Coordinates of N, CA and C in Angstrom, one line a residue:
X1 N -21.0 16.5 20.7 CA -22.1 17.2 19.6 C -22.6 16.2 18.8
X2 N -23.4 16.1 18.2 CA -23.9 15.0 17.7 C -23.7 15.2 15.8
X3 N -23.5 14.4 15.2 CA -22.4 14.1 13.9 C -23.5 14.7 13.3
X4 N -23.8 15.3 12.1 CA -24.6 15.9 10.7 C -24.3 14.4 9.6
X5 N -25.6 14.3 9.2 CA -25.1 13.7 8.0 C -24.5 14.0 7.1
X6 N -23.5 13.0 6.7 CA -22.6 13.6 5.4 C -23.3 14.0 4.1
X7 N -22.5 15.7 3.2 CA -23.6 16.0 2.3 C -22.9 15.1 1.2
X8 N -23.5 15.2 -0.2 CA -22.6 14.0 -1.1 C -22.7 15.7 -2.6
X9 N -21.3 15.0 -2.2 CA -20.7 16.0 -3.1 C -20.5 15.2 -4.7
X10 N -20.9 15.9 -5.3 CA -20.3 15.7 -6.9 C -19.3 15.2 -7.2
X11 N -18.9 14.1 -7.5 CA -17.9 13.5 -8.7 C -17.7 12.0 -9.1
X12 N -16.8 11.6 -9.2 CA -17.5 10.7 -10.2 C -17.1 8.9 -9.2
X13 N -18.4 8.4 -10.1 CA -18.7 7.4 -9.5 C -17.6 6.6 -9.0
X14 N -17.9 5.3 -8.5 CA -17.8 4.2 -7.5 C -16.8 3.8 -8.6
X15 N -15.3 3.5 -8.5 CA -14.7 2.6 -9.6 C -15.2 1.1 -9.8
X16 N -15.5 0.8 -10.7 CA -15.2 -0.9 -10.6 C -14.5 -1.6 -10.6
X17 N -14.7 -2.9 -10.1 CA -13.9 -4.1 -9.4 C -12.5 -4.4 -10.8
X18 N -13.1 -4.1 -12.0 CA -11.2 -4.3 -13.0 C -10.6 -2.8 -12.6
X19 N -10.9 -2.2 -11.9 CA -10.4 -0.3 -12.1 C -9.5 -0.7 -11.0
X20 N -9.7 -1.2 -10.2 CA -8.7 -1.3 -9.1 C -8.0 -2.0 -8.6
X21 N -7.1 -2.2 -8.0 CA -5.9 -2.3 -8.2 C -6.4 -3.3 -6.3
X22 N -5.9 -4.7 -6.4 CA -7.0 -5.4 -5.1 C -5.4 -5.5 -4.5
X23 N -4.6 -6.0 -4.9 CA -2.8 -6.3 -4.1 C -1.8 -5.8 -5.4
X24 N -0.6 -5.5 -4.4 CA 0.3 -5.5 -5.7 C 0.5 -5.9 -6.4
X25 N -0.1 -7.1 -6.2 CA 0.7 -8.2 -7.7 C -0.7 -7.8 -9.1
X26 N -1.6 -7.2 -8.6 CA -2.4 -7.0 -9.5 C -1.5 -6.6 -10.6
X27 N -2.5 -6.4 -12.2 CA -1.8 -6.3 -13.7 C -2.3 -5.1 -14.1
X28 N -1.4 -4.0 -14.4 CA -0.3 -3.7 -14.7 C 0.1 -3.4 -12.8
X29 N 1.7 -3.1 -13.1 CA 2.3 -3.0 -11.8 C 2.0 -1.3 -12.0
X30 N 2.0 -0.6 -10.8 CA 2.2 0.8 -10.8 C 3.7 1.1 -11.4
X31 N 3.7 2.7 -11.7 CA 5.3 2.2 -12.1 C 6.2 3.3 -10.5
X32 N 5.6 3.4 -9.5 CA 6.2 3.4 -8.3 C 6.1 2.1 -8.1
X33 N 5.5 1.1 -8.2 CA 5.8 -0.1 -8.1 C 7.5 -0.8 -8.5
X34 N 7.0 -0.5 -10.0 CA 8.2 -1.5 -11.0 C 9.9 -0.5 -10.9
X35 N 9.7 0.9 -10.2 CA 10.9 1.8 -9.9 C 11.4 1.0 -8.6
X36 N 10.9 0.9 -7.4 CA 11.2 0.6 -6.2 C 11.7 -1.0 -6.5
X37 N 11.1 -2.1 -7.2 CA 11.4 -3.2 -7.0 C 13.1 -3.1 -7.4
X38 N 13.2 -2.5 -9.1 CA 14.2 -2.0 -9.8 C 15.3 -1.3 -8.9
X39 N 15.2 -0.9 -8.1 CA 16.2 -0.3 -7.8 C 17.0 -1.1 -6.2
X40 N 15.6 -2.3 -5.6 CA 16.2 -3.2 -4.6 C 17.0 -4.1 -5.2
X41 N 16.9 -4.3 -6.9 CA 17.5 -5.4 -7.7 C 19.3 -4.7 -7.8
X42 N 19.1 -3.9 -9.1 CA 20.0 -3.2 -8.7 C 21.1 -2.9 -8.1
X43 N 20.8 -2.0 -6.5 CA 21.5 -2.6 -5.1 C 22.1 -3.6 -5.2
X44 N 21.1 -4.9 -5.0 CA 21.8 -6.1 -4.7 C 23.2 -6.4 -6.0
X45 N 23.0 -6.2 -6.8 CA 24.1 -6.4 -7.8 C 25.1 -5.6 -7.8
X46 N 24.5 -4.2 -7.4 CA 25.9 -3.3 -7.6 C 26.7 -3.2 -6.1
X47 N 25.9 -4.2 -5.4 CA 27.2 -4.7 -4.0 C 27.3 -5.7 -4.3
X48 N 27.0 -6.9 -5.0 CA 27.4 -8.1 -5.3 C 28.4 -8.0 -6.3
X49 N 28.3 -7.2 -7.3 CA 29.1 -6.6 -7.9 C 30.9 -5.4 -7.8
X50 N 30.5 -4.6 -7.3 CA 30.8 -3.8 -7.2 C 31.8 -3.4 -5.5
X51 N 31.3 -3.4 -4.6 CA 31.3 -3.0 -3.5 C 32.0 -4.1 -2.6
X52 N 31.4 -5.7 -2.6 CA 31.6 -6.9 -2.5 C 33.3 -7.2 -2.2
X53 N 33.9 -6.6 -3.2 CA 35.0 -7.4 -3.6 C 35.5 -6.3 -3.6
X54 N 35.5 -5.7 -2.8 CA 36.6 -4.2 -2.1 C 36.6 -4.5 -0.8
X55 N 36.1 -5.3 0.0 CA 36.2 -5.4 1.2 C 37.0 -6.0 1.7
X56 N 37.8 -6.0 2.6 CA 39.2 -6.6 3.4 C 38.5 -7.9 3.2
X57 N 38.9 -9.3 3.4 CA 39.2 -10.5 3.2 C 38.6 -11.1 4.8
X58 N 39.0 -10.5 5.6 CA 38.8 -11.1 6.8 C 37.0 -10.6 7.0
X59 N 36.8 -9.4 7.0 CA 35.3 -8.5 6.8 C 34.2 -8.7 5.8
X60 N 34.9 -9.3 4.8 CA 34.3 -9.6 3.4 C 33.0 -10.2 3.7
X61 N 33.3 -11.9 4.6 CA 32.3 -12.5 5.1 C 31.0 -12.2 5.7
X62 N 31.4 -11.4 7.0 CA 30.7 -10.5 7.6 C 29.5 -9.5 6.6
X63 N 30.4 -8.7 5.9 CA 29.4 -7.3 5.6 C 27.9 -8.2 4.2
X64 N 28.7 -9.4 3.9 CA 28.9 -10.0 2.7 C 26.7 -10.9 3.3
X65 N 27.1 -11.1 4.8 CA 25.6 -12.5 5.3 C 25.5 -10.4 5.9
X66 N 25.7 -9.9 6.6 CA 24.2 -9.1 7.1 C 23.9 -8.2 5.6
X67 N 24.6 -8.0 4.5 CA 23.8 -7.7 3.6 C 22.6 -8.9 3.1
X68 N 23.3 -10.0 3.4 CA 21.8 -10.7 2.6 C 21.0 -10.9 3.8
X69 N 21.6 -10.9 5.3 CA 20.3 -10.8 5.7 C 19.1 -9.7 5.1
X70 N 19.5 -8.4 5.9 CA 18.3 -7.0 5.3 C 18.4 -7.2 3.7
X71 N 18.5 -7.7 2.7 CA 18.2 -7.9 2.0 C 17.1 -8.8 2.0
X72 N 17.3 -10.3 2.5 CA 16.2 -10.6 2.9 C 14.9 -10.5 3.7
X73 N 14.7 -9.5 4.3 CA 14.0 -8.4 5.6 C 13.4 -7.9 4.3
X74 N 14.2 -7.1 3.1 CA 13.8 -6.3 2.6 C 12.9 -7.1 1.8
X75 N 13.2 -8.1 1.1 CA 12.3 -8.3 0.0 C 11.2 -9.1 0.5
X76 N 11.3 -9.9 1.5 CA 10.2 -11.0 1.9 C 9.6 -9.7 2.8
X77 N 9.7 -8.2 3.6 CA 8.5 -7.3 3.5 C 8.3 -6.3 2.7
X78 N 8.6 -6.5 1.8 CA 8.0 -5.9 0.2 C 6.8 -7.2 0.0
X79 N 7.2 -8.3 -0.4 CA 6.5 -9.4 -0.2 C 4.9 -9.1 0.3
X80 N 5.5 -9.3 2.0 CA 4.0 -9.6 2.3 C 3.1 -8.1 2.3
X81 N 3.8 -6.7 1.9 CA 3.2 -5.6 1.7 C 2.1 -6.0 0.2
X82 N 3.3 -6.7 -0.9 CA 2.3 -6.4 -2.3 C 1.1 -7.7 -2.3
X83 N 0.7 -8.6 -0.7 CA -0.1 -8.9 -0.5 C -1.1 -8.5 0.0
X84 N -1.3 -8.1 0.2 CA -2.4 -7.4 2.0 C -3.2 -6.2 1.1
X85 N -4.4 -6.9 0.9 CA -5.3 -5.9 0.7 C -5.5 -4.8 1.4
X86 N -5.2 -3.6 1.9 CA -5.5 -2.4 3.1 C -7.0 -1.6 2.4
X87 N -7.8 -2.4 1.8 CA -9.1 -1.9 1.5 C -9.7 -1.6 3.2
X88 N -10.4 -0.3 3.1 CA -10.9 0.2 4.1 C -12.4 -1.0 4.8
X89 N -12.2 -1.2 6.0 CA -13.5 -2.4 6.0 C -14.8 -1.7 5.4
X90 N -15.5 -0.6 6.2 CA -16.6 0.3 5.3 C -16.9 0.0 4.1
X91 N -16.0 0.4 3.0 CA -16.1 0.5 1.7 C -16.0 -1.2 1.7
X92 N -15.6 -2.2 2.1 CA -15.7 -4.1 1.9 C -17.1 -4.3 1.9
X93 N -17.5 -3.6 3.4 CA -18.8 -3.9 3.2 C -20.2 -3.2 2.1
X94 N -19.6 -2.0 2.0 CA -20.2 -1.5 0.9 C -20.2 -1.8 -0.3
X95 N -19.5 -2.8 -0.5 CA -19.3 -3.5 -1.8 C -20.1 -4.1 -2.2
X96 N -19.7 -5.3 -0.5 CA -20.5 -6.4 -0.5 C -22.2 -6.4 -0.5
X97 N -22.6 -5.4 -0.2 CA -24.2 -4.7 -0.4 C -24.4 -4.5 0.7
X98 N -23.8 -4.7 2.1 CA -24.5 -3.8 3.9 C -24.5 -2.7 3.3
X99 N -26.4 -2.1 3.9 CA -26.3 -1.0 4.0 C -25.3 0.0 5.0
X100 N -25.9 1.2 4.8 CA -24.9 2.3 6.0 C -25.4 2.1 7.2
X101 N -26.2 1.3 7.4 CA -26.8 2.1 8.7 C -26.1 0.3 9.8
X102 N -26.0 -0.1 8.9 CA -25.2 -1.2 9.8 C -23.8 -0.8 10.5
X103 N -23.2 0.8 9.7 CA -22.0 1.3 10.6 C -22.4 2.5 11.6
X104 N -24.0 2.5 11.7 CA -24.2 4.1 12.9 C -24.0 3.0 14.1
X105 N -23.2 4.2 14.8 CA -23.0 4.6 15.7 C -22.3 5.6 16.4
X106 N -22.0 5.6 17.7 CA -20.9 7.7 18.0 C -19.7 7.3 16.9
X107 N -19.2 6.2 16.7 CA -18.0 6.8 16.5 C -17.8 7.9 14.9
X108 N -16.8 8.6 14.9 CA -16.8 9.3 13.7 C -17.0 9.1 12.9
X109 N -16.7 9.3 11.5 CA -17.0 8.4 10.1 C -16.7 9.4 9.2
X110 N -16.0 9.2 8.0 CA -16.0 9.5 7.5 C -16.5 9.4 5.8
X111 N -16.8 10.4 4.8 CA -17.7 10.0 3.7 C -16.7 10.5 2.6
X112 N -15.9 8.9 2.0 CA -15.5 9.5 0.1 C -16.6 9.9 -0.9
X113 N -16.4 10.2 -1.3 CA -16.7 10.9 -2.8 C -16.7 10.0 -3.7
X114 N -15.7 9.6 -4.2 CA -14.8 8.8 -4.8 C -15.9 7.4 -4.7
X115 N -15.8 6.3 -3.3 CA -15.7 5.2 -3.2 C -17.4 5.8 -3.0
X116 N -18.3 6.9 -2.7 CA -19.3 7.0 -2.2 C -19.8 5.5 -0.9
X117 N -18.9 6.1 0.0 CA -19.1 5.1 1.3 C -18.8 5.5 2.4
X118 N -18.6 5.5 3.6 CA -18.8 6.2 4.8 C -17.5 5.4 5.2
X119 N -16.4 6.0 5.7 CA -15.0 5.3 5.8 C -14.3 6.1 7.2
X120 N -13.5 5.4 8.0 CA -12.6 5.1 9.0 C -12.2 7.0 8.9
X121 N -12.2 6.9 10.4 CA -11.1 8.3 10.3 C -10.0 8.6 10.0
X122 N -9.8 7.5 9.6 CA -8.2 6.8 9.3 C -7.7 7.0 8.4
X123 N -8.6 6.7 7.3 CA -9.0 6.3 6.0 C -8.4 7.0 5.1
X124 N -7.5 6.9 4.0 CA -7.6 7.7 2.6 C -8.2 7.3 1.6
X125 N -8.2 8.0 0.2 CA -8.3 7.3 -0.8 C -7.1 7.4 -1.3
X126 N -7.0 6.2 -1.8 CA -5.6 6.3 -2.5 C -5.4 5.8 -4.0
X127 N -4.6 7.1 -4.9 CA -5.2 7.1 -6.0 C -4.3 5.6 -6.9
X128 N -3.1 4.9 -6.4 CA -2.2 4.6 -6.7 C -3.2 3.4 -7.3
X129 N -3.9 2.5 -6.1 CA -5.0 1.9 -5.9 C -6.5 1.4 -6.3
X130 N -6.7 3.2 -5.9 CA -8.1 3.7 -6.5 C -9.0 3.2 -5.4
X131 N -8.9 3.3 -4.7 CA -9.7 3.1 -3.1 C -9.4 3.4 -2.1
X132 N -10.2 3.3 -1.0 CA -10.3 4.3 0.3 C -9.2 2.8 1.1
X133 N -8.4 3.3 1.7 CA -6.8 2.4 2.8 C -7.2 2.8 3.8
X134 N -7.3 1.8 4.7 CA -7.5 2.1 5.6 C -6.3 2.0 6.8

């Protein structure tokens, strides 16, 4: 079936670049981000101060090493996630000045009324970073 053109709905204007969070390193940090980082640091401190000393001597080094490996994986995954900009490529093209005609194809697309741009089917508008993410 043929696609119908997207109707424009009234809504807020597209946010400016200063209002958007480009990565997790953008300032100021969100409340959710601050809570997650704090919980990770408190978990490490709690394990090191309270749980590790309670372990039997013969198992302590094994569990401390396993815990340290898990902490390393968690922190490196968090840093990688905070460094990536998950913006939808269609929104990025719209911001770069490309017209919507470049995305005309047989693929179904959605229209975000907040970004005022076409977006991929699996993209959603993120209120935390104020942009559509793929």
